[in-house]
């Protein structure tokens, strides 16, 4: 008798079965704890569908108005925290439909005319992912704006540039920050591109073959802000590449965030001391009172693993599924929701850290001159002034660096006579290019690290980002 009660509660498919599901079947089959966050999208899709059914003469206008009013009441209940979700009803779609029946009676049963849970969930999920792309784009642009502002005010802060994590050449802190602006701009464009490709409405594809009812799929697509209805009913209900593409963009963004977070960890260490985070973005140690830990950066770095794992998760779920719908696809939302949540939180945390950090110019400048970082400037001077082929200039510079290293002197501290023993034509003018500040200032080629370049690029980005507000 208990099983029969469950059957009656679940009007979706109870008529076909003489017994209810086993408890473990109910547990593995239910997705309401995950997909209840799709309630806004589900109600929006149902309202559009009801309006279309009335417009096409499939249900009466009065029935559509009654359904839409009932859906609005349910939306209010959920917003106020009054709605009781039931695992026995499996998912958000049946939870809302069951509640609608309680509110308006048998008329609720007309809402599911000419649709299936397959096209319903595909529509809901596309709407949610499309909205997430919008929000992530805006979050990325907020981070880009914070980076560009910091770059503009730190265009003259000379710091070491690294390759292999070894000091390579002097650059500017502003130039370094703008590198991430470029990366995050590409990330934002990937979300925008994904959104364009996913903006086709599955509603009306029904279970897999479409419907015999004279529905107007253009009307529902337009009502929900889609560019067009999807052109193939099988593809509409069985594809999740829109989520995979979004997770791919999220994973790339996460990797960029992780690289920046890693550098913040380095920069705030006592060995580097390039930047400092305030108490707002630092934590202490339970045993070592002197510690200031960049935990926010470390957590951003770690959350990238969850985002990349979500992409891998969904790829594996989808890789062997025949058309059209399989229950495996119920697993698409948990990974996607988790990844998008993690990315949104990481973007907010990184925006806060970038806005918060203060840079130590003296420490950066001192480090920029270490490791014979202006050796390339010496070689370039030999090419430019003495017309020496670069490969020969490279060899001459290497010999001069060896002398400086043996004497434990920086290049701009080495006596001219020592340089002239390697190349007699070198003049006093060489010292004009051997400081870290002069080196950075000389990088005036397009995209280079010179302060004037940095100011121009930062200004350009800020103007572009302000136009998009």
Coordinates of C-alpha atoms in Angstrom, one line a residue:
X1 CA 0.0 0.0 0.0
X2 CA 2.9 2.3 0.7
X3 CA 4.3 1.7 -2.7
X4 CA 0.9 2.6 -4.3
X5 CA 0.9 5.9 -2.4
X6 CA 4.2 6.8 -3.9
X7 CA 2.9 5.8 -7.3
X8 CA -0.1 8.1 -6.9
X9 CA 2.1 10.9 -5.7
X10 CA 4.2 10.7 -8.8
X11 CA 1.6 11.2 -11.6
X12 CA 4.3 11.5 -14.2
X13 CA 4.8 7.7 -14.8
X14 CA 2.9 5.9 -12.1
X15 CA 0.2 4.5 -14.4
X16 CA 2.6 2.2 -16.1
X17 CA 3.9 0.6 -12.9
X18 CA 2.1 -1.6 -10.3
X19 CA 4.7 -1.0 -7.6
X20 CA 6.7 2.1 -6.5
X21 CA 10.5 2.4 -6.7
X22 CA 12.8 0.9 -4.1
X23 CA 14.2 3.3 -1.6
X24 CA 17.6 3.2 -3.1
X25 CA 16.2 3.7 -6.6
X26 CA 14.4 6.8 -5.3
X27 CA 17.6 8.1 -3.8
X28 CA 19.7 7.6 -6.9
X29 CA 17.0 8.8 -9.3
X30 CA 16.2 12.0 -7.5
X31 CA 18.0 15.1 -8.5
X32 CA 15.9 17.8 -6.7
X33 CA 18.7 18.6 -4.3
X34 CA 20.8 19.7 -7.3
X35 CA 18.4 21.0 -9.9
X36 CA 16.1 23.0 -7.6
X37 CA 18.3 26.0 -8.4
X38 CA 16.7 25.8 -11.9
X39 CA 13.4 26.9 -10.5
X40 CA 13.5 30.4 -12.1
X41 CA 14.3 28.9 -15.5
X42 CA 11.8 26.2 -15.2
X43 CA 9.0 28.6 -14.3
X44 CA 10.0 31.0 -17.1
X45 CA 10.0 28.1 -19.6
X46 CA 6.6 26.9 -18.4
X47 CA 5.1 30.3 -18.7
X48 CA 6.4 30.8 -22.2
X49 CA 5.1 27.3 -23.1
X50 CA 1.6 28.0 -21.7
X51 CA 1.4 31.3 -23.5
X52 CA 2.4 29.6 -26.8
X53 CA -0.1 26.7 -26.3
X54 CA -2.9 29.3 -25.9
X55 CA -1.7 31.4 -28.8
X56 CA -1.7 28.2 -31.0
X57 CA -5.2 27.3 -29.9
X58 CA -4.0 24.1 -28.2
X59 CA -5.3 25.2 -24.8
X60 CA -7.7 27.9 -23.9
X61 CA -6.6 31.4 -23.0
X62 CA -8.3 31.1 -19.6
X63 CA -6.4 27.9 -18.9
X64 CA -3.1 29.6 -19.8
X65 CA -3.9 32.6 -17.6
X66 CA -4.7 30.2 -14.7
X67 CA -1.5 28.2 -15.2
X68 CA 0.7 31.4 -15.4
X69 CA -0.9 32.8 -12.3
X70 CA -0.3 29.5 -10.5
X71 CA 3.3 29.5 -11.6
X72 CA 3.8 33.1 -10.4
X73 CA 2.4 32.0 -7.0
X74 CA 4.9 29.1 -6.9
X75 CA 7.8 31.5 -7.7
X76 CA 6.7 33.7 -4.8
X77 CA 6.7 30.7 -2.5
X78 CA 10.1 29.6 -3.5
X79 CA 11.6 33.1 -3.1
X80 CA 10.1 33.3 0.4
X81 CA 11.4 29.9 1.3
X82 CA 7.9 28.5 1.8
X83 CA 8.0 25.9 -1.0
X84 CA 8.5 22.3 0.2
X85 CA 10.7 20.3 -2.2
X86 CA 10.1 16.5 -2.3
X87 CA 12.6 13.9 -3.3
X88 CA 9.7 11.6 -4.2
X89 CA 8.9 13.9 -7.1
X90 CA 12.5 13.5 -8.4
X91 CA 13.3 16.9 -9.9
X92 CA 12.4 20.6 -10.1
X93 CA 10.0 20.0 -13.0
X94 CA 7.7 17.6 -11.2
X95 CA 8.0 19.4 -7.9
X96 CA 6.6 22.6 -9.6
X97 CA 4.0 20.7 -11.6
X98 CA 2.7 18.8 -8.5
X99 CA 2.4 22.1 -6.6
X100 CA 0.7 23.7 -9.6
X101 CA -1.9 21.0 -9.5
X102 CA -2.6 21.6 -5.8
X103 CA -3.0 25.3 -6.5
X104 CA -5.1 25.3 -9.7
X105 CA -6.4 21.7 -9.9
X106 CA -6.6 19.5 -13.1
X107 CA -5.9 22.5 -15.4
X108 CA -2.3 22.0 -14.3
X109 CA -2.2 18.8 -16.4
X110 CA -2.6 20.8 -19.6
X111 CA 0.8 22.5 -19.2
X112 CA 2.7 19.4 -20.2
X113 CA 0.9 19.2 -23.6
X114 CA 3.4 19.1 -26.5
X115 CA 6.5 18.9 -24.3
X116 CA 8.6 16.4 -22.4
X117 CA 10.9 16.6 -19.5
X118 CA 13.7 16.0 -22.0
X119 CA 13.2 19.3 -23.9
X120 CA 12.1 21.0 -20.6
X121 CA 15.4 20.3 -18.8
X122 CA 17.4 21.0 -21.9
X123 CA 15.7 24.4 -22.0
X124 CA 16.1 25.1 -18.3
X125 CA 19.8 24.2 -18.3
X126 CA 20.6 26.3 -21.4
X127 CA 18.9 29.3 -19.8
X128 CA 20.9 28.8 -16.6
X129 CA 24.2 28.3 -18.4
X130 CA 23.5 31.3 -20.7
X131 CA 22.9 33.4 -17.6
X132 CA 26.0 32.1 -16.0
X133 CA 28.0 33.1 -19.0
X134 CA 26.7 36.7 -18.7
X135 CA 27.6 36.9 -15.0
X136 CA 31.1 35.4 -15.6
X137 CA 31.7 37.9 -18.4
X138 CA 30.8 40.8 -16.1
X139 CA 33.0 39.3 -13.3
X140 CA 35.9 39.0 -15.7
X141 CA 35.5 42.6 -16.8
X142 CA 35.5 43.8 -13.2
X143 CA 38.8 41.9 -12.6
X144 CA 40.2 43.4 -15.8
X145 CA 39.2 46.9 -14.7
X146 CA 40.9 46.3 -11.3
X147 CA 44.1 45.1 -13.1
X148 CA 44.1 48.0 -15.6
X149 CA 43.7 50.6 -12.9
X150 CA 46.5 49.1 -10.9
X151 CA 48.6 48.9 -14.0
X152 CA 48.0 52.5 -14.8
X153 CA 49.1 53.7 -11.4
X154 CA 52.1 51.4 -11.4
X155 CA 53.3 51.9 -15.0
X156 CA 56.7 53.2 -13.7
X157 CA 57.3 50.5 -11.1
X158 CA 60.3 48.6 -12.5
X159 CA 60.4 44.9 -11.6
X160 CA 62.2 41.8 -12.8
X161 CA 60.7 39.8 -15.6
X162 CA 61.3 36.0 -15.3
X163 CA 61.8 33.1 -17.5
X164 CA 62.2 29.6 -15.9
X165 CA 61.5 31.6 -12.7
X166 CA 65.0 33.1 -13.1
X167 CA 65.5 36.9 -13.5
X168 CA 65.5 37.6 -17.2
X169 CA 65.0 41.3 -18.1
X170 CA 63.6 44.3 -16.3
X171 CA 59.9 45.0 -17.0
X172 CA 57.3 47.1 -15.2
X173 CA 54.7 46.0 -12.7
X174 CA 52.0 47.6 -14.8
X175 CA 53.1 45.6 -17.9
X176 CA 53.0 42.4 -15.9
X177 CA 49.4 43.1 -14.7
X178 CA 48.3 44.0 -18.2
X179 CA 49.4 40.6 -19.4
X180 CA 46.6 39.2 -17.3
X181 CA 44.1 41.8 -18.7
X182 CA 44.8 40.3 -22.2
X183 CA 44.3 36.8 -20.9
X184 CA 41.1 37.5 -19.1
X185 CA 39.8 39.5 -22.2
X186 CA 40.2 36.3 -24.2
X187 CA 38.4 34.4 -21.5
X188 CA 35.5 36.8 -21.6
X189 CA 35.3 36.4 -25.3
X190 CA 35.1 32.6 -25.0
X191 CA 32.1 32.9 -22.7
X192 CA 30.5 35.3 -25.2
X193 CA 31.2 32.9 -28.1
X194 CA 29.8 30.0 -26.1
X195 CA 26.7 31.9 -25.3
X196 CA 26.0 32.7 -29.0
X197 CA 26.3 29.1 -30.0
X198 CA 24.0 27.8 -27.2
X199 CA 21.3 30.4 -27.9
X200 CA 18.9 28.0 -29.6
X201 CA 15.7 26.9 -27.9
X202 CA 15.1 23.2 -27.3
X203 CA 11.5 23.7 -26.1
X204 CA 9.1 21.9 -28.5
X205 CA 11.5 19.1 -29.4
X206 CA 9.5 17.1 -26.9
X207 CA 11.0 13.6 -26.0
X208 CA 13.1 13.3 -29.1
X209 CA 11.0 13.5 -32.2
X210 CA 9.1 16.7 -31.9
X211 CA 5.3 16.8 -31.5
X212 CA 2.2 16.4 -33.7
X213 CA 0.6 19.5 -32.0
X214 CA 0.7 22.7 -34.1
X215 CA 3.1 24.5 -31.8
X216 CA 4.9 27.7 -32.5
X217 CA 8.5 27.2 -31.6
X218 CA 9.5 30.6 -32.7
X219 CA 7.2 32.1 -30.2
X220 CA 8.7 30.2 -27.2
X221 CA 12.2 30.9 -28.5
X222 CA 11.5 34.6 -28.7
X223 CA 9.8 34.7 -25.3
X224 CA 12.8 33.2 -23.6
X225 CA 15.4 35.4 -25.4
X226 CA 16.8 32.7 -27.7
X227 CA 17.9 33.6 -31.2
X228 CA 15.9 30.7 -32.8
X229 CA 14.5 27.3 -32.0
X230 CA 16.9 24.4 -32.4
X231 CA 16.6 22.8 -35.9
X232 CA 16.8 19.1 -34.9
X233 CA 14.8 17.6 -32.2
X234 CA 17.3 14.8 -31.5
X235 CA 20.1 17.2 -31.1
X236 CA 18.0 19.6 -29.0
X237 CA 17.4 17.1 -26.2
X238 CA 20.6 15.1 -26.3
X239 CA 23.3 17.7 -26.6
X240 CA 25.2 19.1 -23.7
X241 CA 28.1 20.6 -25.6
X242 CA 26.9 24.1 -24.6
X243 CA 27.7 23.1 -21.0
X244 CA 31.0 21.4 -22.0
X245 CA 32.1 24.5 -24.0
X246 CA 31.2 26.7 -21.0
X247 CA 33.2 24.5 -18.7
X248 CA 36.1 24.6 -21.1
X249 CA 36.1 28.4 -21.0
X250 CA 35.8 28.2 -17.2
X251 CA 38.7 25.8 -17.0
X252 CA 40.9 28.1 -19.1
X253 CA 39.9 31.0 -17.0
X254 CA 40.6 29.0 -13.9
X255 CA 44.1 28.3 -15.1
X256 CA 44.8 32.0 -15.7
X257 CA 43.5 32.8 -12.3
X258 CA 45.7 30.1 -10.8
X259 CA 48.8 31.5 -12.5
X260 CA 48.1 34.9 -11.1
X261 CA 47.3 33.5 -7.7
X262 CA 50.7 31.6 -7.8
X263 CA 52.5 34.9 -8.5
X264 CA 50.7 36.6 -5.7
X265 CA 51.9 33.8 -3.4
X266 CA 55.5 34.4 -4.6
X267 CA 55.2 38.2 -4.5
X268 CA 53.9 38.3 -0.9
X269 CA 56.6 35.9 0.4
X270 CA 59.5 37.4 2.5
X271 CA 61.9 36.2 -0.2
X272 CA 60.3 38.4 -2.8
X273 CA 58.4 41.1 -0.8
X274 CA 57.1 42.7 -4.0
X275 CA 53.6 43.2 -2.8
X276 CA 51.6 43.1 0.4
X277 CA 48.0 42.1 1.0
X278 CA 46.1 43.8 3.8
X279 CA 44.4 41.9 6.7
X280 CA 41.3 41.7 4.6
X281 CA 42.9 39.1 2.3
X282 CA 45.4 37.5 4.6
X283 CA 45.2 35.0 7.4
X284 CA 47.4 34.1 10.4
X285 CA 48.9 31.0 11.8
X286 CA 47.6 29.1 14.8
X287 CA 51.1 28.6 16.2
X288 CA 53.3 31.2 14.5
X289 CA 52.2 34.7 15.4
X290 CA 54.5 36.4 12.9
X291 CA 52.8 34.8 9.8
X292 CA 50.7 36.5 7.2
X293 CA 49.4 33.9 4.8
X294 CA 48.0 34.7 1.3
X295 CA 45.2 32.1 1.8
X296 CA 42.8 33.8 -0.6
X297 CA 45.3 33.4 -3.4
X298 CA 46.0 29.8 -2.4
X299 CA 42.3 28.9 -2.4
X300 CA 41.9 30.5 -5.9
X301 CA 44.8 28.3 -7.1
X302 CA 43.2 25.2 -5.6
X303 CA 39.7 25.8 -6.9
X304 CA 41.0 25.6 -10.4
X305 CA 41.3 21.8 -9.8
X306 CA 37.6 21.6 -9.1
X307 CA 36.8 23.5 -12.3
X308 CA 39.1 21.4 -14.5
X309 CA 37.7 18.3 -12.9
X310 CA 34.1 19.3 -13.7
X311 CA 35.0 19.7 -17.4
X312 CA 36.6 16.2 -17.3
X313 CA 33.5 14.9 -15.5
X314 CA 31.1 16.0 -18.1
X315 CA 33.2 14.9 -21.0
X316 CA 33.3 11.4 -19.5
X317 CA 29.6 11.4 -18.8
X318 CA 28.8 12.3 -22.4
X319 CA 31.5 10.5 -24.4
X320 CA 29.6 7.2 -25.0
X321 CA 26.0 8.2 -25.0
X322 CA 23.8 7.3 -28.0
X323 CA 21.1 9.7 -29.1
X324 CA 18.8 10.9 -27.6
X325 CA 18.4 11.2 -23.9
X326 CA 19.9 8.9 -21.3
X327 CA 19.6 9.2 -17.5
X328 CA 23.4 9.7 -17.4
X329 CA 22.8 13.2 -18.4
X330 CA 21.2 14.0 -15.1
X331 CA 24.8 14.2 -13.8
X332 CA 25.5 17.2 -16.0
X333 CA 24.2 19.8 -13.6
X334 CA 26.1 19.0 -10.4
X335 CA 29.5 19.4 -11.9
X336 CA 28.5 22.5 -13.9
X337 CA 26.9 24.2 -10.9
X338 CA 29.9 23.5 -8.7
X339 CA 32.4 24.7 -11.3
X340 CA 30.6 27.9 -12.1
X341 CA 30.2 28.6 -8.4
X342 CA 33.9 28.0 -7.8
X343 CA 34.9 30.3 -10.7
X344 CA 32.5 33.1 -9.7
X345 CA 33.9 33.0 -6.1
X346 CA 37.5 32.9 -7.4
X347 CA 36.9 35.9 -9.7
X348 CA 35.4 37.9 -6.9
X349 CA 38.3 37.0 -4.6
X350 CA 41.0 37.8 -7.2
X351 CA 39.3 41.2 -8.0
X352 CA 39.4 42.0 -4.3
X353 CA 43.1 41.0 -3.9
X354 CA 44.2 43.0 -6.9
X355 CA 42.4 46.1 -5.7
X356 CA 43.7 45.6 -2.2
X357 CA 47.4 44.9 -2.8
X358 CA 50.2 47.5 -2.4
X359 CA 53.5 47.2 -4.3
X360 CA 57.0 47.9 -2.9
X361 CA 58.7 49.8 -5.6
X362 CA 62.1 49.8 -4.0
X363 CA 62.1 46.1 -3.5
X364 CA 61.0 45.5 -7.1
X365 CA 63.6 47.9 -8.5
X366 CA 66.4 46.3 -6.5
X367 CA 65.4 42.8 -7.6
X368 CA 65.1 44.0 -11.3
X369 CA 68.8 44.8 -11.4
X370 CA 69.9 41.4 -10.1
X371 CA 71.0 38.5 -12.2
X372 CA 72.7 40.6 -14.9
X373 CA 69.2 41.4 -16.2
X374 CA 70.5 44.1 -18.5
X375 CA 72.9 41.9 -20.4
X376 CA 70.6 41.9 -23.4
X377 CA 70.7 45.8 -23.3
X378 CA 74.5 45.6 -23.5
X379 CA 74.3 43.3 -26.5
X380 CA 71.8 45.5 -28.2
X381 CA 74.0 48.5 -27.7
X382 CA 76.9 46.7 -29.3
X383 CA 74.7 45.9 -32.3
X384 CA 73.1 49.4 -32.5
X385 CA 76.2 51.6 -31.9
X386 CA 79.1 49.4 -33.0
X387 CA 77.3 47.6 -35.8
X388 CA 78.4 44.2 -34.4
X389 CA 76.4 41.2 -35.6
X390 CA 74.1 40.1 -32.8
X391 CA 75.6 36.6 -32.4
X392 CA 79.0 38.2 -31.9
X393 CA 77.6 40.8 -29.6
X394 CA 76.0 38.0 -27.6
X395 CA 79.4 36.3 -27.2
X396 CA 81.1 39.6 -26.2
X397 CA 78.4 40.3 -23.6
X398 CA 78.7 36.8 -22.2
X399 CA 82.4 37.4 -21.6
X400 CA 81.8 40.7 -19.9
X401 CA 79.1 39.1 -17.7
X402 CA 81.7 36.5 -16.7
X403 CA 84.1 39.2 -15.6
X404 CA 81.4 41.0 -13.6
X405 CA 80.4 37.8 -12.0
X406 CA 84.0 36.9 -11.0
X407 CA 84.3 40.4 -9.4
X408 CA 80.8 40.1 -7.8
X409 CA 79.8 43.4 -9.5
X410 CA 76.6 44.4 -11.3
X411 CA 77.1 45.3 -15.0
X412 CA 76.6 49.0 -14.3
X413 CA 79.2 48.8 -11.5
X414 CA 81.9 47.1 -13.7
X415 CA 84.7 49.5 -14.7
X416 CA 84.7 50.6 -18.3
X417 CA 88.3 49.3 -18.7
X418 CA 87.2 45.8 -17.9
X419 CA 84.6 45.9 -20.7
X420 CA 87.2 47.4 -23.1
X421 CA 89.5 44.5 -22.5
X422 CA 86.8 42.4 -24.2
X423 CA 85.7 45.0 -26.8
X424 CA 88.0 48.1 -27.1
X425 CA 85.4 50.2 -28.9
X426 CA 82.9 50.2 -26.0
X427 CA 82.5 53.8 -24.6
X428 CA 81.2 55.5 -21.5
X429 CA 77.8 55.7 -23.2
X430 CA 77.3 52.0 -22.5
X431 CA 76.3 52.9 -18.9
X432 CA 73.2 54.8 -20.2
X433 CA 71.6 51.4 -20.9
X434 CA 72.8 49.2 -18.1
X435 CA 70.4 50.3 -15.3
X436 CA 67.1 48.4 -14.8
X437 CA 65.1 51.6 -15.2
X438 CA 66.8 52.5 -18.5
X439 CA 66.3 48.9 -19.7
X440 CA 62.6 49.0 -19.0
X441 CA 62.1 52.4 -20.5
X442 CA 63.9 51.3 -23.8
X443 CA 61.3 48.6 -24.5
X444 CA 59.1 50.9 -26.6
X445 CA 58.2 48.4 -29.3
X446 CA 54.4 47.8 -29.6
X447 CA 53.4 45.6 -26.8
X448 CA 56.6 46.3 -24.9
X449 CA 57.1 47.1 -21.2
X450 CA 58.1 50.7 -21.4
X451 CA 56.1 52.9 -19.0
X452 CA 54.6 55.1 -21.7
X453 CA 53.3 51.9 -23.5
X454 CA 51.8 50.6 -20.2
X455 CA 50.0 53.9 -19.6
X456 CA 48.6 53.9 -23.1
X457 CA 47.5 50.3 -22.9
X458 CA 45.9 50.7 -19.5
X459 CA 44.1 53.8 -20.6
X460 CA 42.8 52.1 -23.7
X461 CA 41.5 49.1 -21.6
X462 CA 39.8 51.3 -19.1
X463 CA 38.0 53.3 -21.7
X464 CA 36.9 50.1 -23.5
X465 CA 35.7 48.6 -20.2
X466 CA 33.9 51.8 -19.2
X467 CA 32.0 51.8 -22.5
X468 CA 30.7 48.3 -21.8
X469 CA 29.2 49.2 -18.5

